[in-house]
Amino acid sequence: MNLRNPSGSGRSSAARPRALDDIPVARRTAPPASRTNRWLLRLSIGSASLLLCLGGLLLLRPRFLVDLLGLPPVSGLDARMGPDGRLLGHFPYAELPDSDLASVAPGLALHRDAAGPLLAMQRDAAQDGVRLVVLSAFRPVGLQKELFFDVKAERSQSARERAMVSAPPGFSEHSTGYAVDLGDGSEPATNLAPSFDQTAAFAWLQAHGARYHFTLSFPRDNPQGVSYEPWHWRFEGSAEALKVFEPAQRLSR
């Protein structure tokens, strides 16, 4: 009897190939990827996605980085523009050059495209017994700056409180030459007041203003978050005017 090989096969157990079942499971499979490699892969994918999103944002809004990293758009006002370009609810507007202005009343002017329709609207309202009075028209950015900051200081208002009733300089529709504040000549006590919507002038504007391409800029509960201003109307009767106010129109849809 061979004591080293009880089976009598004549081969030692050391020389026999090991059965598959004798190999631990962990040694039959490929080693898993390390946690470090998986973390680096996820980081790479996340970084690529972030860069793609940032690139798309820059294409859609080139001023994004300027607005994000630059100084506030209005000196002395600690507020920044939102993703849609608004500052405290107001869209930015360029100042109309003097060469494009036309007089509508002593000391008051509008864009030449808006001046004629406004004067025609006043004449037709007068034939209906309504006295439409122009209270304010084109305002340069410098004057808007005084109105915003000086009155803000006098009334001890915060920037947001002031912006509810007056746009920051560079963000006023009046600077485009297309916006006008109107009053009722028969009821001057309602000038620049919410009660203007109780006058014959306001009722006439609601019924006929669109015929002359004038629309109310800030109705009640407007999406810009600006206070209700029944006296503030803007002209949208030209391709240029429509382009200027397109962001505001898009927000209202």
Coordinates of C-alpha atoms in Angstrom, one line a residue, residues 19 40 69-70 82 132 160:
A19 CA -10.9 21.6 -9.1
L40 CA -12.5 60.5 -10.7
L69 CA -18.2 89.0 -11.6
G70 CA -18.4 92.7 -12.4
G82 CA -31.2 88.8 -12.5
L132 CA -55.3 114.0 -21.7
R160 CA -36.3 97.7 -3.4

